[in-house]
XYZ file of C-alpha atoms in Angstrom:
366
model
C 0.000 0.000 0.000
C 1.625 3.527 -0.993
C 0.376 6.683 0.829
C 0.947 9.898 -0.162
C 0.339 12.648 1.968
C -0.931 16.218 1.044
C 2.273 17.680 2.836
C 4.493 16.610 0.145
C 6.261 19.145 -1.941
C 4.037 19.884 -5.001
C 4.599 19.566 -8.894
C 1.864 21.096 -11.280
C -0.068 18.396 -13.347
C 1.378 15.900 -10.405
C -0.648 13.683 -8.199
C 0.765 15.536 -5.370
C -0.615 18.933 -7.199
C -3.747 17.384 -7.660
C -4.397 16.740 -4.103
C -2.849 19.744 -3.123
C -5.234 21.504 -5.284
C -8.236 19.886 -3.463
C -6.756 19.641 -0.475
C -7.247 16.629 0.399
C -5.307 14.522 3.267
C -4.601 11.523 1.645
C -4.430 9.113 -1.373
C -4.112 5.835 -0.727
C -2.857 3.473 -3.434
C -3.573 0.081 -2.894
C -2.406 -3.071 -4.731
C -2.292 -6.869 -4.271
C -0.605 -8.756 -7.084
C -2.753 -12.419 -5.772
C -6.217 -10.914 -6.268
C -5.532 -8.225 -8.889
C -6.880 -5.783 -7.141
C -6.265 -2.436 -7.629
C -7.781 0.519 -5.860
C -7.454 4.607 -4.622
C -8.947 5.555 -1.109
C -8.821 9.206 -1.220
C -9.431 10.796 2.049
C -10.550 14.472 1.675
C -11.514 16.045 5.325
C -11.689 14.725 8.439
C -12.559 17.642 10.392
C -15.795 16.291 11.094
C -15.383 12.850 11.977
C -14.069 10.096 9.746
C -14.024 10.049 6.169
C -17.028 8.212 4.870
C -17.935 7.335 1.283
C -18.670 4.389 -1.046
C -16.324 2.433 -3.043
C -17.291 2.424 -6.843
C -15.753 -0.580 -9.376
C -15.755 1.088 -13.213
C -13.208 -0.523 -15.914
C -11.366 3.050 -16.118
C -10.019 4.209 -19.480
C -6.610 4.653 -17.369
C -4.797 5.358 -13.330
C -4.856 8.959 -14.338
C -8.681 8.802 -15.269
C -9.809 7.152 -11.791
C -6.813 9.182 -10.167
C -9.532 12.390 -11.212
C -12.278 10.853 -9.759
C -11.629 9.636 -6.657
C -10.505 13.011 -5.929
C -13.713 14.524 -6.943
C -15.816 11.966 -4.938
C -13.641 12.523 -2.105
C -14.285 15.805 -2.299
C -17.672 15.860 -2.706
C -18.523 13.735 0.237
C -17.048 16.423 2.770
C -19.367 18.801 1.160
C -22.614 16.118 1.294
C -21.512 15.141 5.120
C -21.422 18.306 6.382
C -24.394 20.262 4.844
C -26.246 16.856 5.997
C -25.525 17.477 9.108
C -23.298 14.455 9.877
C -20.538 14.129 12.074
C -18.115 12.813 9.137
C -15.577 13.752 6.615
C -15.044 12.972 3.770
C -13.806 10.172 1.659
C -14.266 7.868 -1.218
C -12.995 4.362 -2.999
C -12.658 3.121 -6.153
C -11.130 -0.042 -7.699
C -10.108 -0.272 -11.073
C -11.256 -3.086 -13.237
C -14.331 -4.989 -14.297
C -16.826 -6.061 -11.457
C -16.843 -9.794 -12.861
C -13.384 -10.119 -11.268
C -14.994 -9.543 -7.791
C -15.141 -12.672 -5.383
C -14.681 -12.958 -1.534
C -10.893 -13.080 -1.791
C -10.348 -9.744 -3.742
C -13.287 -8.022 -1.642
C -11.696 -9.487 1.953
C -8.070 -7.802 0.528
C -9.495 -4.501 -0.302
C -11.044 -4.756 3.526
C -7.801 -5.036 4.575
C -6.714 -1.757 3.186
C -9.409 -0.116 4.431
C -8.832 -1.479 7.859
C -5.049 -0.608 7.673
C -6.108 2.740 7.620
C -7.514 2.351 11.020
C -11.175 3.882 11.313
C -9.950 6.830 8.829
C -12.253 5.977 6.169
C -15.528 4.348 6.318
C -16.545 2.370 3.175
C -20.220 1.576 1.612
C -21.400 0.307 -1.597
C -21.386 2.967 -4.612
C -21.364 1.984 -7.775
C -21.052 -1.781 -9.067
C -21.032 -2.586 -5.550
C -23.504 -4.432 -3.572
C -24.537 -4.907 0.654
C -23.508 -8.659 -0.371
C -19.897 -6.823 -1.285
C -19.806 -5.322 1.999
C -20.277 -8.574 3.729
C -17.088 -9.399 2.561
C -15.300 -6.770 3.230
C -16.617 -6.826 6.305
C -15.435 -9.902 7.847
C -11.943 -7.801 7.678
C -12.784 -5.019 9.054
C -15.410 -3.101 11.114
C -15.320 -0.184 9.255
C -17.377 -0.779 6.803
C -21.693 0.097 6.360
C -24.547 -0.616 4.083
C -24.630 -4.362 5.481
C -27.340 -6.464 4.672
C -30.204 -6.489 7.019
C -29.797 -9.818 7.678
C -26.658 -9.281 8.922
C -28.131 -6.036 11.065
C -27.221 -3.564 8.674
C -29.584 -0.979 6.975
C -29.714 -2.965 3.446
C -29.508 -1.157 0.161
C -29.532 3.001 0.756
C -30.891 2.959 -3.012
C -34.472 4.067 -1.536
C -33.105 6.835 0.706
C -30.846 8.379 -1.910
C -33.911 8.417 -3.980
C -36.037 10.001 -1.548
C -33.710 12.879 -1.200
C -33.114 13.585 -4.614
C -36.913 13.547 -5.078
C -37.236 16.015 -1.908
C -34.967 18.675 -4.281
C -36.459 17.990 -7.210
C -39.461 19.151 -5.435
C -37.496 22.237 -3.837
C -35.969 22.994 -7.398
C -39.189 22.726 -9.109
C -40.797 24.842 -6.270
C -37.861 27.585 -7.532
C -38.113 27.116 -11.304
C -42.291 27.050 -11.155
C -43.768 28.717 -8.214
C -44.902 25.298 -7.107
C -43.245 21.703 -5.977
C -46.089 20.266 -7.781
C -44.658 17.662 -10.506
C -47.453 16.423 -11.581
C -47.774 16.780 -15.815
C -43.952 17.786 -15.669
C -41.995 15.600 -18.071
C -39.215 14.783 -16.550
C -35.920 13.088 -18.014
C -34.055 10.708 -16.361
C -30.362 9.595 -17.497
C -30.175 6.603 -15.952
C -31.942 4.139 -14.227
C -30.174 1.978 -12.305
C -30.612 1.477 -8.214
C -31.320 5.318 -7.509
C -32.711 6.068 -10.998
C -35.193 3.249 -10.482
C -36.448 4.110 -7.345
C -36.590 8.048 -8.259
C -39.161 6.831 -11.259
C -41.466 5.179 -8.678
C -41.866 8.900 -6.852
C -42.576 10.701 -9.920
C -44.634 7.859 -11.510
C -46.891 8.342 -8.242
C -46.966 11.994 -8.582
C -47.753 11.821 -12.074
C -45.253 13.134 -13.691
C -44.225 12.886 -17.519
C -41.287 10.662 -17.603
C -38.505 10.452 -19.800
C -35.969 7.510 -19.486
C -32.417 6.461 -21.029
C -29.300 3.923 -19.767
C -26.843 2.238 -21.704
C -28.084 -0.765 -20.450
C -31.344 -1.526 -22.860
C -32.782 -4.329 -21.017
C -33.079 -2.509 -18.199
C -34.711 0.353 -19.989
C -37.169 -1.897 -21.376
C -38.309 -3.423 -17.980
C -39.036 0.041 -16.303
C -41.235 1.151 -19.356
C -43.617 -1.688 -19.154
C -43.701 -1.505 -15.864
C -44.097 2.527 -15.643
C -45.074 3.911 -18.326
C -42.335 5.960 -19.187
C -41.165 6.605 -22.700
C -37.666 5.010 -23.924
C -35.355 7.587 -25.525
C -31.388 7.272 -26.909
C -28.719 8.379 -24.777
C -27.021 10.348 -27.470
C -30.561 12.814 -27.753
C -31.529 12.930 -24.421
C -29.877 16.504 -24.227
C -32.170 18.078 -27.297
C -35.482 17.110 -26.016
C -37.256 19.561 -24.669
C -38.039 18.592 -20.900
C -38.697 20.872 -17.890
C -36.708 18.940 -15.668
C -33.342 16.798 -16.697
C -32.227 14.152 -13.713
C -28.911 12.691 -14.325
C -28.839 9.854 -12.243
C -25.791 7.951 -13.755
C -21.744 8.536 -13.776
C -21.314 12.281 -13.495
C -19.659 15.013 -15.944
C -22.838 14.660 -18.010
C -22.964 18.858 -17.938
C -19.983 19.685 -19.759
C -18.475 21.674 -22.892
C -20.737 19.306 -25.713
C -24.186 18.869 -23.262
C -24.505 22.394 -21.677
C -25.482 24.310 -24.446
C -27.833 21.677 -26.017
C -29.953 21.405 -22.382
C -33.996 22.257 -23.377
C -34.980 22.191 -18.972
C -35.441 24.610 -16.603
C -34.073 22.731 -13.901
C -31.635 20.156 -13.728
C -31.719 17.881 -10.448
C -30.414 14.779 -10.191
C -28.781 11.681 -7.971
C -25.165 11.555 -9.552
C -21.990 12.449 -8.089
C -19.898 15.427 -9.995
C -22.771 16.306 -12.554
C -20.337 19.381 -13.738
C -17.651 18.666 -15.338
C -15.680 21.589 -14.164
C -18.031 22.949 -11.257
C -17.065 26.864 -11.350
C -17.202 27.279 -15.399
C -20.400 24.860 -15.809
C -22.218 26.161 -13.040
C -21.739 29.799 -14.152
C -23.124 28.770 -17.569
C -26.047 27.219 -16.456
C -26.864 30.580 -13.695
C -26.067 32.682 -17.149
C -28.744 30.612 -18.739
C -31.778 30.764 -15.774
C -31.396 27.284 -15.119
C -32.216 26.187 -11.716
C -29.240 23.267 -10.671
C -30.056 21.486 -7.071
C -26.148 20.815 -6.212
C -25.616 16.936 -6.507
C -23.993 16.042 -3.164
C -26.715 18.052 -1.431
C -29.542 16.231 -2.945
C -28.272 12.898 -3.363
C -27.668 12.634 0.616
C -30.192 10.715 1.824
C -28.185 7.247 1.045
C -24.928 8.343 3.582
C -27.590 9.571 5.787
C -28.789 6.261 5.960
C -25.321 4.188 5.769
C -24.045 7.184 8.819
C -26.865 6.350 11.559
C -26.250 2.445 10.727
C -22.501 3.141 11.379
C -23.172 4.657 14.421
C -25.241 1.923 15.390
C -28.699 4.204 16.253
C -30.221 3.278 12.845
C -34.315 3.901 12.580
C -35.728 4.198 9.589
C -38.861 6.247 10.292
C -36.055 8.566 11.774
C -33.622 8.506 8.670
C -36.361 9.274 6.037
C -37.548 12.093 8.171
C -33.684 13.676 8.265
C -33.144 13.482 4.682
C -36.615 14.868 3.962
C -35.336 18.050 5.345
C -32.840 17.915 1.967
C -35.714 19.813 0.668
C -35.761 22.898 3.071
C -32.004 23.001 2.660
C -31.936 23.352 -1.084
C -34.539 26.172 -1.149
C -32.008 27.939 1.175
C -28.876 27.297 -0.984
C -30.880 28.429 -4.368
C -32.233 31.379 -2.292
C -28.686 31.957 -1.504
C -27.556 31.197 -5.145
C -30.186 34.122 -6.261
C -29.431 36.747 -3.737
C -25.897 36.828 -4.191
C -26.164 35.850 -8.025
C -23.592 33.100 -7.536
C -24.093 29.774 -9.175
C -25.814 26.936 -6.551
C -22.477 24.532 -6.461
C -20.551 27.741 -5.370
C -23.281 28.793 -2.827
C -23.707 24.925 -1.464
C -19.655 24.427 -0.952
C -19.607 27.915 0.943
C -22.403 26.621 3.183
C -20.949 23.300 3.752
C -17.407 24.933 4.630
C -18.676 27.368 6.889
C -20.411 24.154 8.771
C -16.754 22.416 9.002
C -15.044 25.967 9.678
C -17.641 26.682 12.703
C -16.730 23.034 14.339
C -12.747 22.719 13.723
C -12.171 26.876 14.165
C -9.980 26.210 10.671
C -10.062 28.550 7.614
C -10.265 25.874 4.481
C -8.398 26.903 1.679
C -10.428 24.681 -0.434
């Protein structure tokens, strides 16, 4: 396992400037030859408690490409912690390679990494990850949530990270429209896999107009019998005209070749790191009047759920009624985001750092 610590001297373009950049803490590389595994644990903030965040398995183009994102994640799970209201940092994993080589001894190694870091990070499932995954891991460490109920965990978070995104939909909608009202709004969702599924299921029962596209057709095919909701290509989901576009997939979906093609008035979805580059995208779509409910604010609800299980006071009639309050939050970022005529990522990140300034008495540079 090679750690590299944000305290080392600095090279633009570097790993070391990249975390230096965000400001993170640590990157942990982690490697075992046996199992072929390899993985990043990036551990942003822990100002608040430890760093907790899900491990994600994608087949990444390249190091450099996963390097990126677990840095973003990272990053973006200090901000979701702390404007949740959680006592934890930040932090994030992900492990390079395609999920069929998962089995008990690879999943048991990477638990060992994450114990070797000694309750610094906190790992959950993310994506291509499943509770069943985190049994594994977990018979090699403790730190670990989003256990099977069965084995007294909480179960999938899928359901709670769809509840809050659909809580500031509702808040975003309430912004765009005047009301929070979705019914006869078409809505399009990019993505339907755990979260994306469970999302259609609110705004099927609140009538709304739905929209859907994956890369996975089978799975596309399934949810419009069973919904309703019509079947459209990935490559045009970005032309149709929609009043509310839900990207509930891998993230960077606003960037340089969507942005300008967007027909919505809002956009307000469940994945992580929807902008591509947060401070130029988000400007662009403030220039434009479209309403953005900040990813890691709205797609909260599933660490809510995975945090109280960790901290072993886990109630689910208490959980949904914490993350329905994602909805009062985001009307006070975008009211913040319109008062100050900043974008809503900018105004969400200064609310979420003042929280973690206020407890550790720090000025952030990040």
């Amino acid at each position: 396992m090679l750690e590299i610590n944000a305290t080392e001297t600095v090279r633009e373009g570097s790993i070391f400037g990249q975390i230096s950049t965000m400001d993170h803490e640590q990157l942990v590389i982690c490697h075992d030859q046996a199992t072929g595994l390899k993985a990043l644990i990036g551990i942003h903030n822990t100002v608040l408690g430890p760093a907790l965040g899900g491990t994600r398995m994608w087949p990444y183009a390249s190091e450099e490409e996963a390097i990126t994102d677990v840095l973003r994640l990272s990053r973006g799970m200090t901000f979701k912690n702390a404007l949740a209201g959680l006592n934890l940092g930040g932090g994030k994993a992900v492990i390079i390679g395609d999920p069929k080589l998962k089995n008990e001894a690879f999943l048991r190694r990477f638990g060992r990494f994450v114990e070797s870091l000694g309750g610094r990070y906190v790992t959950a499932e993310d994506v291509n990850m499943k509770t069943s995954d985190m049994e594994y891991i977990s018979m090699e460490t403790r730190h670990v949530t989003g256990l099977p109920k069965i084995k007294g965990g909480a179960g999938d978070p899928s359901p709670v990270t769809a509840f809050g995104v659909y809580m500031g939909m509702k808040a975003a909608a309430k912004k765009a429209f005047g009301s929070d009202s979705l019914t006869g709004k078409k809505i399009g969702v990019q993505g339907v896999g755990q979260v994306g599924k469970y999302l259609i299921e609110y705004l099927v029962k609140e009538g709304a107009e739905i929209l859907i596209t994956d890369i996975f057709e089978g799975k596309l095919k399934e949810i419009a019998r069973a919904t309703g909701a019509t079947v459209v290509d990935p490559n045009v989901i970005y032309d149709l005209p929609m009043d509310i576009y839900a990207p509930c997939a891998l993230g960077a979906t606003i960037n340089d070749q969507s942005i300008d093609r967007l027909k919505c008035a809002v956009v307000a979805g469940g994945a992580n790191n929807q902008l591509k580059d947060e401070a130029k995208h988000g400007k662009i779509l403030l220039e434009k009047g479209i309403i953005y409910a900040p990813d890691f604010l709205i797609n909260a609800g599933g660490v809510i759920n995975v945090g109280a299980e960790y901290y072993g006071d886990y109630h689910e009639e208490t959980v949904f009624s914490q993350t329905e309050k994602i909805y009062d939050t985001c009307l006070t970022i975008l009211d913040k985001s319109e008062k100050e005529n900043i974008p809503a990522q900018q105004a969400a990140i200064e609310a979420a750092k003042a929280r973690i300034e206020s407890i550790g008495r720090i000025k952030l540079p990040f």
